[in-house]
mmCIF file of C-alpha atoms in Angstrom:
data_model
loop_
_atom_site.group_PDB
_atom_site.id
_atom_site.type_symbol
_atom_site.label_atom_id
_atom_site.label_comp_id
_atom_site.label_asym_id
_atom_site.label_seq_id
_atom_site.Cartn_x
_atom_site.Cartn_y
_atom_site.Cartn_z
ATOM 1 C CA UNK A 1 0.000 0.000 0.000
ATOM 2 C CA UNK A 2 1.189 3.986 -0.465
ATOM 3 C CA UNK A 3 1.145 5.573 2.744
ATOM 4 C CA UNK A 4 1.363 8.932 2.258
ATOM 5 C CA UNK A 5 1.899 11.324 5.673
ATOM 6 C CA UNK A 6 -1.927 12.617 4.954
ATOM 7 C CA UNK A 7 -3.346 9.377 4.230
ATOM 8 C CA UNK A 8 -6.619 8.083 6.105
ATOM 9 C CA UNK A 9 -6.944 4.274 6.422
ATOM 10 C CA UNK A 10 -10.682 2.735 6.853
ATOM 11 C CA UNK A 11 -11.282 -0.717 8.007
ATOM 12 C CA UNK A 12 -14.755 -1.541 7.037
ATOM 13 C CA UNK A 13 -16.813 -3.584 9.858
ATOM 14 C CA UNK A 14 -20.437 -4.097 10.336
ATOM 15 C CA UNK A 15 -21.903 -1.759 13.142
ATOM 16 C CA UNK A 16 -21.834 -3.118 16.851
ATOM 17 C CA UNK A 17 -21.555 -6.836 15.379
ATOM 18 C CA UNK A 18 -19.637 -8.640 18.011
ATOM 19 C CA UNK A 19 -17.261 -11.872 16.283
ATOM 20 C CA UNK A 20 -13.882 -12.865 16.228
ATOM 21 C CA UNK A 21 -13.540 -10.699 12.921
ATOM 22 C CA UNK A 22 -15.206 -7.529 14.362
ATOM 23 C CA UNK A 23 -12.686 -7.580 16.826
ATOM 24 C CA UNK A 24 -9.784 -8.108 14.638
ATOM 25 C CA UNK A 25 -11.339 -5.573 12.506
ATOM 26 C CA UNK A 26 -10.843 -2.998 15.674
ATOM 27 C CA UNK A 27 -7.920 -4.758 16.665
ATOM 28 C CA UNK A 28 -6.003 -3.210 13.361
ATOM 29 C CA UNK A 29 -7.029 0.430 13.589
ATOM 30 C CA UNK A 30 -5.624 0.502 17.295
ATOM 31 C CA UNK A 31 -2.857 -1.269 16.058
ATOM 32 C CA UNK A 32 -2.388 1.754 12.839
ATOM 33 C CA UNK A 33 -3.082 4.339 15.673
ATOM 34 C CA UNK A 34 -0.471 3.454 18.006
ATOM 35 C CA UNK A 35 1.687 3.565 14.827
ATOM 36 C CA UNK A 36 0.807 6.827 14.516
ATOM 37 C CA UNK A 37 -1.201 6.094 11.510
ATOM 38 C CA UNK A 38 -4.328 8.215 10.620
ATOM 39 C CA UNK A 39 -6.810 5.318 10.918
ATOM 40 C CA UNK A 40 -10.993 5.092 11.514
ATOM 41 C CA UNK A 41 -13.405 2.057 11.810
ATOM 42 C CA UNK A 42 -15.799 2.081 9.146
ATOM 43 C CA UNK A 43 -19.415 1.088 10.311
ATOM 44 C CA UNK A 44 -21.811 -0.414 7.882
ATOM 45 C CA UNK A 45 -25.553 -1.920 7.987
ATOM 46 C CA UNK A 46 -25.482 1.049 10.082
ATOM 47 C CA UNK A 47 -29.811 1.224 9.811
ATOM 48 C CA UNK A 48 -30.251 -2.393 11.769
ATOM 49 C CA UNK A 49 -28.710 -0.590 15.028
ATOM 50 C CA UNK A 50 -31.034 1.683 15.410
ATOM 51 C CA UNK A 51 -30.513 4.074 18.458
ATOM 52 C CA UNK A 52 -27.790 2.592 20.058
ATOM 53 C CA UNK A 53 -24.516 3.309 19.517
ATOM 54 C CA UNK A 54 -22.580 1.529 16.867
ATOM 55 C CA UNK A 55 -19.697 0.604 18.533
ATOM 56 C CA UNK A 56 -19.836 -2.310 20.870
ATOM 57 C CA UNK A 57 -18.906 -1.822 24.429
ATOM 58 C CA UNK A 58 -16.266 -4.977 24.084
ATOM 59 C CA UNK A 59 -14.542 -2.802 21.283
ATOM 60 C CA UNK A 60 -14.024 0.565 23.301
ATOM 61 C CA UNK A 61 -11.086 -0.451 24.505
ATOM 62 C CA UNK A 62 -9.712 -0.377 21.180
ATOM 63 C CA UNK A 63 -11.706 2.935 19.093
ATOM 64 C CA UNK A 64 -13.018 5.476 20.426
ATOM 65 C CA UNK A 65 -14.146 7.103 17.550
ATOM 66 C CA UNK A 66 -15.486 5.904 13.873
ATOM 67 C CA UNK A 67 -17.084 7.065 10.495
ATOM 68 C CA UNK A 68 -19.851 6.416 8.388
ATOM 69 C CA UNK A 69 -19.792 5.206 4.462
ATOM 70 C CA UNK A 70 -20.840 8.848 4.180
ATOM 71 C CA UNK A 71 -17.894 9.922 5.755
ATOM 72 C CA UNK A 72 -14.810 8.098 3.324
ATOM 73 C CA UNK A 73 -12.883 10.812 1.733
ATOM 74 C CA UNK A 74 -12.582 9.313 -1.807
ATOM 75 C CA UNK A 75 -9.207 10.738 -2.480
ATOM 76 C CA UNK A 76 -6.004 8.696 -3.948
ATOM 77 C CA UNK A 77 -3.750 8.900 -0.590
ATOM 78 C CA UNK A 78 -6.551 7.148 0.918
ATOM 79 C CA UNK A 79 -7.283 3.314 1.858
ATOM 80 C CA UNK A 80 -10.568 1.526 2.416
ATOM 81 C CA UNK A 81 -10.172 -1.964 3.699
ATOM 82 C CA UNK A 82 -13.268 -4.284 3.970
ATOM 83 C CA UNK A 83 -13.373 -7.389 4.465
ATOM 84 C CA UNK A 84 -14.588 -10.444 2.099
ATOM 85 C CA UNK A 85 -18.277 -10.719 2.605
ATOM 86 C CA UNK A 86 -18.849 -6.883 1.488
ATOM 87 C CA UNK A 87 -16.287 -6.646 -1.388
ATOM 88 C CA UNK A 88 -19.504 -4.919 -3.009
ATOM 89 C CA UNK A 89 -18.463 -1.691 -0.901
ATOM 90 C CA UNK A 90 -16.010 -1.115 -2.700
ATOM 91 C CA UNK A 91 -17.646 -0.200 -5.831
ATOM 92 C CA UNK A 92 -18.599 2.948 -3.771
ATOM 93 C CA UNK A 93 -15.567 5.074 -4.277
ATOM 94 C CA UNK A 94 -13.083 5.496 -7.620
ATOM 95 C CA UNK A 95 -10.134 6.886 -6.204
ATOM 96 C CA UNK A 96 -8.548 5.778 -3.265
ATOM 97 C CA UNK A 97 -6.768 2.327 -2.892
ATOM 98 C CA UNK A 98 -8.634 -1.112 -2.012
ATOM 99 C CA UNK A 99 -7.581 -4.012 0.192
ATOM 100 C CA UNK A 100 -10.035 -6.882 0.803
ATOM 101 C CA UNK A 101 -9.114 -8.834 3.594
ATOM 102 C CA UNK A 102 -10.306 -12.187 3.727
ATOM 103 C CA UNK A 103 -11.016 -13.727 7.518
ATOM 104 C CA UNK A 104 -13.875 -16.154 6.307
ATOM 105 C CA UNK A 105 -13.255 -17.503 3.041
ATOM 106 C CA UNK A 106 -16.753 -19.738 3.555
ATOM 107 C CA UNK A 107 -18.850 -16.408 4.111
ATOM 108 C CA UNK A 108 -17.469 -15.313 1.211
ATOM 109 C CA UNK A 109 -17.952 -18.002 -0.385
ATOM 110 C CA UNK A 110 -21.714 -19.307 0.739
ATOM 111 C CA UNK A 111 -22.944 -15.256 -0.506
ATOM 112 C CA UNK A 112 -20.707 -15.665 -4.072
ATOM 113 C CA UNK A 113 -23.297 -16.698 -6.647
ATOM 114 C CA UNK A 114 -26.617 -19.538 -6.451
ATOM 115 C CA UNK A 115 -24.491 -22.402 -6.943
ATOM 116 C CA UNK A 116 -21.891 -21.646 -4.483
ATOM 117 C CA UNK A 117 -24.792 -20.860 -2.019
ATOM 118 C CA UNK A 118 -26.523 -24.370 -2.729
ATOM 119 C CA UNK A 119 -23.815 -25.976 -1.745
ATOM 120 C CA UNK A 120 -23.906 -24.312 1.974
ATOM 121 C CA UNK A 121 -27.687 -23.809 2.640
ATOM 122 C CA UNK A 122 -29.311 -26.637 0.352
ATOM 123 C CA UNK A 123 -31.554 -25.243 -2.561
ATOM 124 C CA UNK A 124 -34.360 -24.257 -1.140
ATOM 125 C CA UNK A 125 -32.992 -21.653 1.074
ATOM 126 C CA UNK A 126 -30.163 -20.753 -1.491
ATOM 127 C CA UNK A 127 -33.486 -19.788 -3.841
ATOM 128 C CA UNK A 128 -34.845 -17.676 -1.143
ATOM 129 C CA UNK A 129 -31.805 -15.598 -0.627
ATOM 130 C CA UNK A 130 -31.579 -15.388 -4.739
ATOM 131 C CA UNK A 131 -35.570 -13.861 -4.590
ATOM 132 C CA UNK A 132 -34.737 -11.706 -1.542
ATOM 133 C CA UNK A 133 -31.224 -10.508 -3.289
ATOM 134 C CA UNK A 134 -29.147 -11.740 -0.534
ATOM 135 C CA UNK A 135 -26.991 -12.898 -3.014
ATOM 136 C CA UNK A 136 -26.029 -13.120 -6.960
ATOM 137 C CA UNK A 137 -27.159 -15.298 -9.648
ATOM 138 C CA UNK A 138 -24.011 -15.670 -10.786
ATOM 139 C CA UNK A 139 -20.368 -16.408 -9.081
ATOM 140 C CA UNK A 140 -18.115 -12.827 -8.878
ATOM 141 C CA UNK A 141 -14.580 -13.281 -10.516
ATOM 142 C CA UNK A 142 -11.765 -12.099 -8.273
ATOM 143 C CA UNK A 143 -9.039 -9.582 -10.125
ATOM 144 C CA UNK A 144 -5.641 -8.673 -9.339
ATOM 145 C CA UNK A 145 -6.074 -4.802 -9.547
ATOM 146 C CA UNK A 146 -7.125 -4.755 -5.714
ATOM 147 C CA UNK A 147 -4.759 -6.024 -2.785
ATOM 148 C CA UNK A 148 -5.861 -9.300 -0.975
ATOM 149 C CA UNK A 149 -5.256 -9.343 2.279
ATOM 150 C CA UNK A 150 -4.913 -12.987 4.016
ATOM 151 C CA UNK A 151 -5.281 -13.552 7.819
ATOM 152 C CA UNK A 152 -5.513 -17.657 7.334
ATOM 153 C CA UNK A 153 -3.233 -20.405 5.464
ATOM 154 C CA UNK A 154 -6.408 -21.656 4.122
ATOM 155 C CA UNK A 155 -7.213 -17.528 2.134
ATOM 156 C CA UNK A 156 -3.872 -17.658 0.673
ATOM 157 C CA UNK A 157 -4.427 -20.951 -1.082
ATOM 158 C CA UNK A 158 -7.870 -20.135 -1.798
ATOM 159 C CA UNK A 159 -6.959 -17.142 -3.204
ATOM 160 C CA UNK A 160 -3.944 -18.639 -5.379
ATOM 161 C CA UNK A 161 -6.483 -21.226 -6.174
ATOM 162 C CA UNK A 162 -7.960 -18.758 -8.069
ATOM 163 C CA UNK A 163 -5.362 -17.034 -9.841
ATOM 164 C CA UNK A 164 -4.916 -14.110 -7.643
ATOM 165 C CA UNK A 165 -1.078 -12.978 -7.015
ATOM 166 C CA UNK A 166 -1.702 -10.076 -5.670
ATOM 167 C CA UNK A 167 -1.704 -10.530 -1.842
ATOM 168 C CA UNK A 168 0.153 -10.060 1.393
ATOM 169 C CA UNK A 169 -0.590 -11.598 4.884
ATOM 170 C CA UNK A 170 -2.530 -9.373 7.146
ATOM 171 C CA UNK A 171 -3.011 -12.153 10.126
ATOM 172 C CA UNK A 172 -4.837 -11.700 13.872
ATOM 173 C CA UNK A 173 -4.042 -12.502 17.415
ATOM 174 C CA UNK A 174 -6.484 -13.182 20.401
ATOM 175 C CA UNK A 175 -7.774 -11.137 22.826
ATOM 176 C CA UNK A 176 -5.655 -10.562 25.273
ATOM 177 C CA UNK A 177 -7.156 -11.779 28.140
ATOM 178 C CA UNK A 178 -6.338 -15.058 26.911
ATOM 179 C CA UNK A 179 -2.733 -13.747 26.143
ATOM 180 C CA UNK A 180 -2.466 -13.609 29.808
ATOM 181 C CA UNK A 181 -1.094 -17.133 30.925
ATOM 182 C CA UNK A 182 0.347 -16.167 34.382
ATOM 183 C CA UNK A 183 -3.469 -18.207 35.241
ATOM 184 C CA UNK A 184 -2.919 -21.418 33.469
ATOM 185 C CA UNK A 185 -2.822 -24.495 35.096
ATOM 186 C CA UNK A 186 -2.700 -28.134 34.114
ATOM 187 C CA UNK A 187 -3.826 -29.081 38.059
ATOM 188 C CA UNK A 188 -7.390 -29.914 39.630
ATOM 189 C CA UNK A 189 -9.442 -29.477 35.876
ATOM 190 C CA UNK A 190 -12.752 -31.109 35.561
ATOM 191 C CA UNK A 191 -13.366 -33.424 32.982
ATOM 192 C CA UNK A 192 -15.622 -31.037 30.519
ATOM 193 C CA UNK A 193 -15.785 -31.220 26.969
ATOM 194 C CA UNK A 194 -16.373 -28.087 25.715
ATOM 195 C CA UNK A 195 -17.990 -27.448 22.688
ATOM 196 C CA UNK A 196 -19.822 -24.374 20.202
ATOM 197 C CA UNK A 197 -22.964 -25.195 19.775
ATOM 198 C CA UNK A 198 -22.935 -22.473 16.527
ATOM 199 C CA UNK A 199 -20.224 -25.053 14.742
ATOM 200 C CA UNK A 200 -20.626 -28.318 13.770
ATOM 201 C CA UNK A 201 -23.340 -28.841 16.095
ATOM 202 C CA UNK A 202 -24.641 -32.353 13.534
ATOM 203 C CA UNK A 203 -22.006 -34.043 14.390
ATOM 204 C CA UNK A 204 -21.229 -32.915 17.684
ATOM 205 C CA UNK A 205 -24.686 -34.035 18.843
ATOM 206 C CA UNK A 206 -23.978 -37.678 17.383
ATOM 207 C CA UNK A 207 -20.825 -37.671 19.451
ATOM 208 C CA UNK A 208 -22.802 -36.448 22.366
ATOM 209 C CA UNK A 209 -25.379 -39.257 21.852
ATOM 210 C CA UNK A 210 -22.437 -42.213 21.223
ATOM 211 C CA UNK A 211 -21.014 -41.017 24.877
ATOM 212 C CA UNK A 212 -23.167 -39.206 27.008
ATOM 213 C CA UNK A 213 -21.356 -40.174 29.658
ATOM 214 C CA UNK A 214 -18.620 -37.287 29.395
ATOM 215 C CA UNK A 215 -19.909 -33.714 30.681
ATOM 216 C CA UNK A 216 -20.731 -32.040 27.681
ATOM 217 C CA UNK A 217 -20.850 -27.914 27.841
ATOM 218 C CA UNK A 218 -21.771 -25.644 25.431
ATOM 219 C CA UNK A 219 -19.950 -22.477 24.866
ATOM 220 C CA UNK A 220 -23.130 -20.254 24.736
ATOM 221 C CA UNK A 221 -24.446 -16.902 26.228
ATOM 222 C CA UNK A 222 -21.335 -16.093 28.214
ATOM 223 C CA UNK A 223 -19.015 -12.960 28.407
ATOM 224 C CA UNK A 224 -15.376 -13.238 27.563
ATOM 225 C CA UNK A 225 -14.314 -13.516 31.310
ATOM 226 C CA UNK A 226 -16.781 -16.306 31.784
ATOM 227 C CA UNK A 227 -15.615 -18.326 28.570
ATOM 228 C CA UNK A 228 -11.961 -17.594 29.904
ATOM 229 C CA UNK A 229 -12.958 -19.153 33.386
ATOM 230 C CA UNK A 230 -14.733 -22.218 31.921
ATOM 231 C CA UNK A 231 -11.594 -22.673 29.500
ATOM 232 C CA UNK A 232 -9.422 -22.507 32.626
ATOM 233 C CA UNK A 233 -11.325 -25.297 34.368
ATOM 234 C CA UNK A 234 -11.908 -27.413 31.691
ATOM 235 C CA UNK A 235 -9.799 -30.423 29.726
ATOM 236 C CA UNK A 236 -10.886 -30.694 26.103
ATOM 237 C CA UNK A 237 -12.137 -28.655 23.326
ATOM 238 C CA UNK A 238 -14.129 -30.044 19.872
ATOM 239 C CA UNK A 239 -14.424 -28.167 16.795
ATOM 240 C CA UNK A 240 -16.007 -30.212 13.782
ATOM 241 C CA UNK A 241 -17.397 -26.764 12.394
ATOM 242 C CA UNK A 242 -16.301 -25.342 9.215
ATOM 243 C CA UNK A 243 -13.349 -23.397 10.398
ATOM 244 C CA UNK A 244 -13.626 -20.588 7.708
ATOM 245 C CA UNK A 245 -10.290 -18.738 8.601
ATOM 246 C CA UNK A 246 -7.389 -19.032 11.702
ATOM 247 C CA UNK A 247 -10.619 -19.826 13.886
ATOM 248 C CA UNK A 248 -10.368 -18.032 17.443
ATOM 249 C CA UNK A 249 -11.963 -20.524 19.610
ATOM 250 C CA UNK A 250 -9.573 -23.364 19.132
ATOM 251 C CA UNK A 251 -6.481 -21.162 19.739
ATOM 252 C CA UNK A 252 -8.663 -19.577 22.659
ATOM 253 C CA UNK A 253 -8.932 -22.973 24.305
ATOM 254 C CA UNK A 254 -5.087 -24.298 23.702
ATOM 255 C CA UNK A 255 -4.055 -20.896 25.054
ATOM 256 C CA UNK A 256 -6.103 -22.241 28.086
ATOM 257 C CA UNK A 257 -4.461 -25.271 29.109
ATOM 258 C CA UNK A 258 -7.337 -27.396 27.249
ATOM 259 C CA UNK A 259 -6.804 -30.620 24.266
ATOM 260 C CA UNK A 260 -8.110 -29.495 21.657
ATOM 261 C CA UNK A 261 -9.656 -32.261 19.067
ATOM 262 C CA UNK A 262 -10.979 -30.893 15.674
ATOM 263 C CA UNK A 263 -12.302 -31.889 12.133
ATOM 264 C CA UNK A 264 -10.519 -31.610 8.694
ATOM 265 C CA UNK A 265 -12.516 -29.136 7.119
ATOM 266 C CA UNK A 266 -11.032 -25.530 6.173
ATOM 267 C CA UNK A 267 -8.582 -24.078 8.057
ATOM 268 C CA UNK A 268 -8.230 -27.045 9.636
ATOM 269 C CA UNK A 269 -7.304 -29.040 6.657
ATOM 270 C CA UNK A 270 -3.313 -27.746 6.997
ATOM 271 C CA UNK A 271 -1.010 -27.606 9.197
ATOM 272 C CA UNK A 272 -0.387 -23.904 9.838
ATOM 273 C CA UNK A 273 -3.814 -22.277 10.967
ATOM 274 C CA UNK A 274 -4.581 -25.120 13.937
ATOM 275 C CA UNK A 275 -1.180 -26.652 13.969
ATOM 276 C CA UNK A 276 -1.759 -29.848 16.315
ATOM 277 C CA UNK A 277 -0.780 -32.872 16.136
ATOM 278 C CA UNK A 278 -2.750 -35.384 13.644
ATOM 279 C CA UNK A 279 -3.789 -37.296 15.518
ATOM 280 C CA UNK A 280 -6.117 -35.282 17.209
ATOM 281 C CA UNK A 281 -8.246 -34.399 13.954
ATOM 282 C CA UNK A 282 -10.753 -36.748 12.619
ATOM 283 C CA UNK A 283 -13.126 -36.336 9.109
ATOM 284 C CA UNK A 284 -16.486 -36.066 10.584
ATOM 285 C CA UNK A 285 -18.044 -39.131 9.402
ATOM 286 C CA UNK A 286 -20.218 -41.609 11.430
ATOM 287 C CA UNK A 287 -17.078 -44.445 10.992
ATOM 288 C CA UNK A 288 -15.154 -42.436 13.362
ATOM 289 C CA UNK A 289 -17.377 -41.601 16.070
ATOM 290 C CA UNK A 290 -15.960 -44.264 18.184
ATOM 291 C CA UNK A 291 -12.557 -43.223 17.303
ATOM 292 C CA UNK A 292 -13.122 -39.340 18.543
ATOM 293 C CA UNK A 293 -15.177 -40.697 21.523
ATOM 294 C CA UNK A 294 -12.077 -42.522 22.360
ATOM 295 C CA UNK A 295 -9.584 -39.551 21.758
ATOM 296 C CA UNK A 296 -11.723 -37.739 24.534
ATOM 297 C CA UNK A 297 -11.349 -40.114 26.743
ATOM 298 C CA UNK A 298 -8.189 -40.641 26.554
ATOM 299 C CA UNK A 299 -7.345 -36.767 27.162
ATOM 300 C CA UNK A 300 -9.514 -37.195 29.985
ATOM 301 C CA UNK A 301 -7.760 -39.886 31.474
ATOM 302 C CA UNK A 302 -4.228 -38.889 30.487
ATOM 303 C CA UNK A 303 -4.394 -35.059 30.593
ATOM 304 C CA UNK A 304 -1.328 -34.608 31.777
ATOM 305 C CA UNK A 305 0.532 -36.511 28.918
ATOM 306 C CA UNK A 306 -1.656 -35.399 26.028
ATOM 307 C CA UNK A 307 -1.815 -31.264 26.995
ATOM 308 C CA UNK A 308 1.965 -31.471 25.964
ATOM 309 C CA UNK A 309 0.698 -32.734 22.734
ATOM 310 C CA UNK A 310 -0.129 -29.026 22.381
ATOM 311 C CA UNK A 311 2.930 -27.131 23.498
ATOM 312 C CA UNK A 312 4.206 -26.066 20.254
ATOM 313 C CA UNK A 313 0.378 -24.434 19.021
ATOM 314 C CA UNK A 314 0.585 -22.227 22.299
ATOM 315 C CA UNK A 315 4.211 -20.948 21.687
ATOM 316 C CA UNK A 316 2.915 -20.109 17.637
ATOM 317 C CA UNK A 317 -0.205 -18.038 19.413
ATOM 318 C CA UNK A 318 1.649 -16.151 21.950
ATOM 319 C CA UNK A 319 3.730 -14.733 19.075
ATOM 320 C CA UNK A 320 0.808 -13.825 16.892
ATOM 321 C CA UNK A 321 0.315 -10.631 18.586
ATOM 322 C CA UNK A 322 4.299 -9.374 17.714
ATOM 323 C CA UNK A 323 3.375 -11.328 14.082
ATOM 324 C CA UNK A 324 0.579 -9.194 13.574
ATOM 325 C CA UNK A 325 2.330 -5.917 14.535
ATOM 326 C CA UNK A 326 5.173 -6.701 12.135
ATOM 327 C CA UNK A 327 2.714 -7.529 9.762
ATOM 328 C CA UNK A 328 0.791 -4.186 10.021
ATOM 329 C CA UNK A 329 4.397 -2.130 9.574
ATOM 330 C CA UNK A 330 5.508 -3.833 6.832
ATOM 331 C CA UNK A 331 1.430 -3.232 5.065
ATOM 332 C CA UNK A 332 0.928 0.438 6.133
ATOM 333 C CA UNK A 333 4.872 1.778 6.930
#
């Protein structure tokens, strides 16, 4: 990107939404402003807030102040960063420099076109988006002339699955609460299995039916102190959602002191976003039901030996934060 002493730098994000990407979305502009960059959030779907305010209390810590689409100054010096479900923003403005930067490469991916959508919802919903214009008829083509911006493994090859060269890594790092390890321990857990109800919940529930035996708790309804304090207290983690990007909740529990025990499915898939051990990710398919049930238990039984399993994935999150920084200077000078 130019960075010119007078440039402004917008980081599009949808008003008061609270997610992992929100956050990082906020987490970047303080980032720019303690750089001493000249850097705003950019609120969208501004009209569903009503009249609240439209930044969420979690996120004060990190803006205090934001602009409108109204607002952009469409000038040359300028950058407008959004990220990949509303690439359709920037079509808005003809002079200043674009950056998409791609957290959820299934979001984008679920709203690109009918088939794409089919494939995600099933057709009958996918045709009721296509009535309501939710999404396109027809799959958007991806160009070089704008600057891709990946936070995962899994957007980069996505992105040079499709012929786009034109990138740079633009990655995240947790809260930090959970950055905060001084509160760790390995000692006097309860055997929990943790999971998100919002992810893979189909399969999840068959595991939950195959052995209800193990205390099964849903990460639901809860602040970030409270999920902190169940992580703290609790052994082992499942993911078998979709992971669309570097997913926060598994690094949020490993950071934690729990085993974590995931699917193969996005981010997953490699070995860079959730970098654990093999053996602790399963396809989610009925034949291995017993074989996941077993992995469980066998963290349960043997925490002690299998948390070590997971040593190296906490070292490569602490450092995300100093990653992220360096990856910020080298983007925006």
């Amino acid at each position: 990107m130019r960075v010119e002493k007078n440039t402004v730098i917008y980081v599009g994000c949808p008003a008061f939404n609270k997610t992992g990407g929100t956050e990082l979305a906020h987490q970047l502009v303080k980032t720019l402003l303690e750089n001493g960059k000249n850097a705003y959030i950019l609120y969208y779907d501004t009209n569903k807030i009503g009249d609240n305010s439209l930044i969420n209390p979690a996120f004060t810590k990190y803006v205090s102040e934001y602009v409108t689409l109204n607002q952009v100054d469409d000038k040359e010096e300028n950058i407008l960063v959004v990220p990949e479900i509303r690439i359709e923003l920037l079509s808005n403005f003809n002079k200043l420099q674009k950056a998409i930067w791609w957290m959820s490469v299934d979001n984008y991916l679920k709203n690109n076109g009918f088939m794409n959508a089919v494939k995600f919802y099933g057709f009958l919903r996918a045709a009721k988006l296509l009535l309501t214009n939710k999404i396109a008829l027809f799959e958007r083509n991806l160009n070089n002339q704008t600057l891709h911006l990946y936070q995962s493994e899994y957007a980069r090859l996505f992105l040079e699955s499709k012929g786009v060269t034109n990138v740079a890594r633009l990655s995240d790092y947790l809260n930090d609460t959970y950055l905060n390890t001084s509160e760790v321990s390995i000692k006097e857990r309860k055997d929990n299995v943790l999971y998100n109800p919002k992810k893979g919940i189909v399969f999840t529930q068959k595991l939950i039916k195959a052995a209800p035996q193990f205390n099964w708790i849903p990460i639901q309804n809860m602040t970030t102190d409270e999920v902190r304090e169940l992580l703290l207290t609790s052994k082992v983690y499942v993911d078998f959602g979709n992971h669309p990007g570097k997913d926060r909740f598994p690094r949020e529990a490993a950071i934690s002191g729990c085993c974590i025990i995931t699917d193969k499915k996005g981010s997953a898939k490699n070995s860079v976003d959730i970098c654990i051990p093999e053996s602790y990710k399963f396809e989610d398919v009925s034949s291995n039901i017993e074989l996941v049930t077993l992995k469980i238990k066998d963290c349960l039984d043997f925490f002690e030996k299998n948390i070590q399993s997971f040593d190296s994935y906490r070292e490569s999150i602490l450092s995300e934060k100093k990653v992220f920084e360096n990856d910020v200077k080298t983007l925006f000078g």
